[in-house]
JSON list of C-alpha atoms in Angstrom, two decimals:
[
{"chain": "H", "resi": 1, "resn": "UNK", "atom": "CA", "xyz": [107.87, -19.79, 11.02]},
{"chain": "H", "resi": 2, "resn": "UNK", "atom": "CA", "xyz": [106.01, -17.84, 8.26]},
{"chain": "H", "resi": 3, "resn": "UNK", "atom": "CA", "xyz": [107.34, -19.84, 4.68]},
{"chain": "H", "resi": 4, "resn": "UNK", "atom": "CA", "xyz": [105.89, -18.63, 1.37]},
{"chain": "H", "resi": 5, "resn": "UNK", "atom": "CA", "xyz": [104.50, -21.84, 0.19]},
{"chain": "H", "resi": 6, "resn": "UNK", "atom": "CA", "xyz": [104.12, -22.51, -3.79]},
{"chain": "H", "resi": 7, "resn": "UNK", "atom": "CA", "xyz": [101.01, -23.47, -3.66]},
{"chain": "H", "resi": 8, "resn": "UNK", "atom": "CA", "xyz": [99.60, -21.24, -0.80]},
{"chain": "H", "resi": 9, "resn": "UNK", "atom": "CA", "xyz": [101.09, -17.29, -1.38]},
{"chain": "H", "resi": 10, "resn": "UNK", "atom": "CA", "xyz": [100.04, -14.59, 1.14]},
{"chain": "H", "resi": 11, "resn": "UNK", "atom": "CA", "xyz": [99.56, -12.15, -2.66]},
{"chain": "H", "resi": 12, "resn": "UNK", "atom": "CA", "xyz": [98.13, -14.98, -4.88]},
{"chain": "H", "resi": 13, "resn": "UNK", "atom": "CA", "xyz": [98.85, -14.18, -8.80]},
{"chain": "H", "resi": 14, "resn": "UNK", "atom": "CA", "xyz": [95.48, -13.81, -11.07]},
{"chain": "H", "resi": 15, "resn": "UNK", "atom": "CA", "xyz": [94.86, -16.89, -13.18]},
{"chain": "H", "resi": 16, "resn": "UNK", "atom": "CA", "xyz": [92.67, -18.34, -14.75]},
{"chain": "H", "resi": 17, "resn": "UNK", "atom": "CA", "xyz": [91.35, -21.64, -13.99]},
{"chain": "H", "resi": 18, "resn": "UNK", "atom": "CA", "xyz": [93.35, -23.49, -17.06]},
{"chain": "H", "resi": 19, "resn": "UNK", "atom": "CA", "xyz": [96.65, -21.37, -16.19]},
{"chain": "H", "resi": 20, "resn": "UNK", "atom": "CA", "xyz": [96.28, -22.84, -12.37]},
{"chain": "H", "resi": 21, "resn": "UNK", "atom": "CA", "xyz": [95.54, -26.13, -13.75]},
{"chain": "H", "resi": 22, "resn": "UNK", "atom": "CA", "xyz": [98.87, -25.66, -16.16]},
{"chain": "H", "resi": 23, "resn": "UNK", "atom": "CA", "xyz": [100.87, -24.71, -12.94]},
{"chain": "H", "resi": 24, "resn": "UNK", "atom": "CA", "xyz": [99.84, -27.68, -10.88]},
{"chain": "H", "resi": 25, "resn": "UNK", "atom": "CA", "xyz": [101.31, -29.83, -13.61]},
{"chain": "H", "resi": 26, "resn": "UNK", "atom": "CA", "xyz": [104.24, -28.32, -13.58]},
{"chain": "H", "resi": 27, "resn": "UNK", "atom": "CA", "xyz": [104.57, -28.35, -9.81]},
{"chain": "H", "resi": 28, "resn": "UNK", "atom": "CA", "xyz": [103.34, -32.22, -10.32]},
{"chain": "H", "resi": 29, "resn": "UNK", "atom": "CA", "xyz": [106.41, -32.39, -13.23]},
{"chain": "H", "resi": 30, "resn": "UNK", "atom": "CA", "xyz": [109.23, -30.91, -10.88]},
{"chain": "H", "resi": 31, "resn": "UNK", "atom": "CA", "xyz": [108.25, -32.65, -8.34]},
{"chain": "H", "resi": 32, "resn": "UNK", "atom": "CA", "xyz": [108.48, -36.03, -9.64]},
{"chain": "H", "resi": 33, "resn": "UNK", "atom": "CA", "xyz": [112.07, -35.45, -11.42]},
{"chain": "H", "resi": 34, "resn": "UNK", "atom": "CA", "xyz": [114.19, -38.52, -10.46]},
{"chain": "H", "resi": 35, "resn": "UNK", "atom": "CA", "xyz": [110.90, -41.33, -10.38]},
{"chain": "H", "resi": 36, "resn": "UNK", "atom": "CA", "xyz": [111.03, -43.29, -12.94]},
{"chain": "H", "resi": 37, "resn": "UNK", "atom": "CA", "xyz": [107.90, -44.07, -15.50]},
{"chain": "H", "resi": 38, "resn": "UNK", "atom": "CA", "xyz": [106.35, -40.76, -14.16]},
{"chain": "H", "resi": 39, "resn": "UNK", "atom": "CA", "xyz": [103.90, -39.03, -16.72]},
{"chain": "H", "resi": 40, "resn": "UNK", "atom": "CA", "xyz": [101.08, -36.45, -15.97]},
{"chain": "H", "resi": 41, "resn": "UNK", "atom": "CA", "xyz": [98.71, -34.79, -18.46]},
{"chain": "H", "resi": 42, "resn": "UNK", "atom": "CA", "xyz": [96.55, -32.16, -18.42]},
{"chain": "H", "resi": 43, "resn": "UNK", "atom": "CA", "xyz": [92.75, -32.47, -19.41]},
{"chain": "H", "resi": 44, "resn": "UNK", "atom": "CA", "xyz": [92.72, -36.16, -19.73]},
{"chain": "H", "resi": 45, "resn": "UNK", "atom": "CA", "xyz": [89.05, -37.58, -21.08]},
{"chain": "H", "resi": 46, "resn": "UNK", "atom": "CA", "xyz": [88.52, -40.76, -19.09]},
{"chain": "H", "resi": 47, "resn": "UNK", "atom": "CA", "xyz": [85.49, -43.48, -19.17]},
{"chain": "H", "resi": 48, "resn": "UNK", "atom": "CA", "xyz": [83.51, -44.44, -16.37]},
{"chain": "H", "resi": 49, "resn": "UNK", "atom": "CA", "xyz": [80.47, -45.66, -15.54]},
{"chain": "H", "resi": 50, "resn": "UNK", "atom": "CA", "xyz": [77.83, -42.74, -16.49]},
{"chain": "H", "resi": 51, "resn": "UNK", "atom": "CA", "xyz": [79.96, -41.27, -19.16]},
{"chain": "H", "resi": 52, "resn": "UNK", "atom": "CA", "xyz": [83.16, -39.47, -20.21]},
{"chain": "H", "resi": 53, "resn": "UNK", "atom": "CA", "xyz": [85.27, -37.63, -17.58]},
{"chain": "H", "resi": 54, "resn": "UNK", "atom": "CA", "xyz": [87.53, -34.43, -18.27]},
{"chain": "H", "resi": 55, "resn": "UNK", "atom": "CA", "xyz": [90.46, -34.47, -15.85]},
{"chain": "H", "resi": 56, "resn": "UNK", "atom": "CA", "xyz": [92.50, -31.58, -14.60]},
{"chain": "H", "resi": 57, "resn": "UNK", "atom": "CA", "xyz": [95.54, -33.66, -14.45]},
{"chain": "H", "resi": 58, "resn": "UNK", "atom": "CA", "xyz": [96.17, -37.64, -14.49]},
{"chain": "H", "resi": 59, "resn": "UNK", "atom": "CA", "xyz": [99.68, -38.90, -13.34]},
{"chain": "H", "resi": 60, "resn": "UNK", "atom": "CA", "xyz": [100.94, -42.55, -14.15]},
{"chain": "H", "resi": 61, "resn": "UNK", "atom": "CA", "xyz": [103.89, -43.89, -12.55]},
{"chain": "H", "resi": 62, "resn": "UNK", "atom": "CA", "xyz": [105.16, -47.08, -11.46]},
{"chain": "H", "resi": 63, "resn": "UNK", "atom": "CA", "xyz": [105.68, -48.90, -8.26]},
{"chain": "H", "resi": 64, "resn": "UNK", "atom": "CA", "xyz": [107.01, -52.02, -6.69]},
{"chain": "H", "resi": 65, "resn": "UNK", "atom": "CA", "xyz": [108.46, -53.55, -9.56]},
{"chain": "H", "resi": 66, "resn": "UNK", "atom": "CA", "xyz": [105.54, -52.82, -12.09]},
{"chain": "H", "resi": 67, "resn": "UNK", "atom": "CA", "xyz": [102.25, -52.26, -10.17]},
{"chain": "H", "resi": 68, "resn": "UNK", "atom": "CA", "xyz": [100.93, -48.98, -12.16]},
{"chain": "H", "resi": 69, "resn": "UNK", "atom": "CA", "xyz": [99.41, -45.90, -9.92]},
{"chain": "H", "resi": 70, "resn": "UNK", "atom": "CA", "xyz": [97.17, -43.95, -11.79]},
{"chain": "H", "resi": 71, "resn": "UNK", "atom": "CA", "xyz": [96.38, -40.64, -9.40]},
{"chain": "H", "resi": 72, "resn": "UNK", "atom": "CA", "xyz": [93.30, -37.99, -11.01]},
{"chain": "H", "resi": 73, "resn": "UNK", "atom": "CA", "xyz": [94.09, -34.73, -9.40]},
{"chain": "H", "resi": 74, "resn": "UNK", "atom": "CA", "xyz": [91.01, -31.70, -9.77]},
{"chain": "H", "resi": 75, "resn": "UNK", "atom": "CA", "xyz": [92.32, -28.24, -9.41]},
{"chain": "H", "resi": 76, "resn": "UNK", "atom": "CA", "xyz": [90.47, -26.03, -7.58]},
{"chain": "H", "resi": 77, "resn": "UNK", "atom": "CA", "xyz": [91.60, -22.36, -6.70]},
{"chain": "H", "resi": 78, "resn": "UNK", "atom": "CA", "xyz": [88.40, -21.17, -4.96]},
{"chain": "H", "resi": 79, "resn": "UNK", "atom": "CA", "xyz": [88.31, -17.97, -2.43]},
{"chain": "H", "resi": 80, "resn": "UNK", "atom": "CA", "xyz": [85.60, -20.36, -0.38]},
{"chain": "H", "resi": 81, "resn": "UNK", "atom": "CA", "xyz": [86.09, -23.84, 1.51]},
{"chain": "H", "resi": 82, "resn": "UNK", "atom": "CA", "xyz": [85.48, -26.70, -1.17]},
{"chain": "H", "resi": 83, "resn": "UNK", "atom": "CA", "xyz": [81.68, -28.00, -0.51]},
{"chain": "H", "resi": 84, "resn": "UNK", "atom": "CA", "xyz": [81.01, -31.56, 0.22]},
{"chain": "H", "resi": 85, "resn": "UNK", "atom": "CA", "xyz": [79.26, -31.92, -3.10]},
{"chain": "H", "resi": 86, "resn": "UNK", "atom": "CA", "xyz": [83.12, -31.84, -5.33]},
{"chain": "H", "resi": 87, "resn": "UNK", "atom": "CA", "xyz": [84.80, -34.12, -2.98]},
{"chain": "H", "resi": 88, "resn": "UNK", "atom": "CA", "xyz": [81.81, -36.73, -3.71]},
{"chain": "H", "resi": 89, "resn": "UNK", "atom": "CA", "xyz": [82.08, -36.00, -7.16]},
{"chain": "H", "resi": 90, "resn": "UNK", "atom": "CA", "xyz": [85.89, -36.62, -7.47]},
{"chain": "H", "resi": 91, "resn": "UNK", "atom": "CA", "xyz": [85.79, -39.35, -5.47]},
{"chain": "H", "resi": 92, "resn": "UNK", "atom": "CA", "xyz": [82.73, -41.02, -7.65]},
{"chain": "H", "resi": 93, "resn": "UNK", "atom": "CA", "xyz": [85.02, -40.33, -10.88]},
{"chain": "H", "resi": 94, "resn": "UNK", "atom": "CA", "xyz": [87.89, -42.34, -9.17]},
{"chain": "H", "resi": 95, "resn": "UNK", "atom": "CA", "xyz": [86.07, -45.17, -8.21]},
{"chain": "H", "resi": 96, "resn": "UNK", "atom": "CA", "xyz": [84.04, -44.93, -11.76]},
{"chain": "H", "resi": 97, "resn": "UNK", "atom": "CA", "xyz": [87.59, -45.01, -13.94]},
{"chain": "H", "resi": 98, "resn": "UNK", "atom": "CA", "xyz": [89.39, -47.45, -11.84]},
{"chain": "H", "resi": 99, "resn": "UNK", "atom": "CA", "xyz": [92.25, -45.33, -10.90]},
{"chain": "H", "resi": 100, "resn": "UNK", "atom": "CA", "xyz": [94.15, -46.17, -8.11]},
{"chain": "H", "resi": 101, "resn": "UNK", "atom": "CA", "xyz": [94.04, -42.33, -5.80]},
{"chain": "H", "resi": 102, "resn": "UNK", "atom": "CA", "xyz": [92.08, -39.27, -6.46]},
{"chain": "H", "resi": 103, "resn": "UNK", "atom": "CA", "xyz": [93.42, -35.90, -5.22]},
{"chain": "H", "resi": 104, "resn": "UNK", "atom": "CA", "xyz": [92.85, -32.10, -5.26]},
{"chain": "H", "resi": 105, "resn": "UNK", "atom": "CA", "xyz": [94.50, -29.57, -5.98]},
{"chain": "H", "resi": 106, "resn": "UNK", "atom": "CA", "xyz": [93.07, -26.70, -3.79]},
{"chain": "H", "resi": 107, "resn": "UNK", "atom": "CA", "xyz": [94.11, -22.86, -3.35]},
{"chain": "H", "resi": 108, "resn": "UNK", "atom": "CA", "xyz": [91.77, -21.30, -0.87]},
{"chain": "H", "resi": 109, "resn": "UNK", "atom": "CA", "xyz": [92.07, -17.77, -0.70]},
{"chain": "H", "resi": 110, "resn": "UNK", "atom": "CA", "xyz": [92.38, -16.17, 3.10]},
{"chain": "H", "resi": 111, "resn": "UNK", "atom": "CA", "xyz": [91.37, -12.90, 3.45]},
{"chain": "H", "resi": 112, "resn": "UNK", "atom": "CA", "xyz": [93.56, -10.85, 5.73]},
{"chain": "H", "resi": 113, "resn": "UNK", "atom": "CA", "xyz": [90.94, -9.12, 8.28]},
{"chain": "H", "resi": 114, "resn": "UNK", "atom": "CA", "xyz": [91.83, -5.71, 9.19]},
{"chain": "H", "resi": 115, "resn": "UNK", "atom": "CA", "xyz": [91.18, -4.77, 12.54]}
]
């Protein structure tokens, strides 16, 4: 089964990097329709430990009766695999603001060899 996958298209659209960022919240938006206390924003400034943070994206919802998730998501729509180096650094700004998950957005782009 070959399905065209929102996030993963075999003829990706040109963007750039704040139009990707845009879409993800929108997919984040749609995809939340029907949880309650569900916000997400784009380009969020957050405090940590070293400093101020920019965000891609940072969703807020609520679970289990009131316990508040608080998930960053990083956007990254790269035509290489994502070096060690950003997953250390998005998972230092998580711990750093206290938020509850960290995730990341990622479009890789697969060339299709020719033979």
């Amino acid at each position: 089964m070959n399905r065209e996958l929102p996030w993963m298209p075999s003829e990706p659209v040109q963007v750039s990097p704040e139009e990707y960022e845009i879409q993800v919240v929108d997919w984040l938006k749609t995809a939340s329709k029907g949880q309650m206390d569900f916000e997400v924003q784009h380009l969020v400034k957050l405090s940590g430990g070293s400093g101020e943070y920019t965000i891609d994206a940072v969703a807020r919802f609520h679970v289990f009766g009131g316990a508040e998730l608080v998930v960053l998501v990083e956007c990254k729509r790269l035509k290489r695999p994502v070096e060690r180096e950003v997953l250390i650094t998005i998972h230092g700004k998580l711990k750093e603001t206290g938020c509850t998950q960290s995730y990341g957005i990622f479009y890789l782009w697969i060339p299709k060899w020719s033979n």
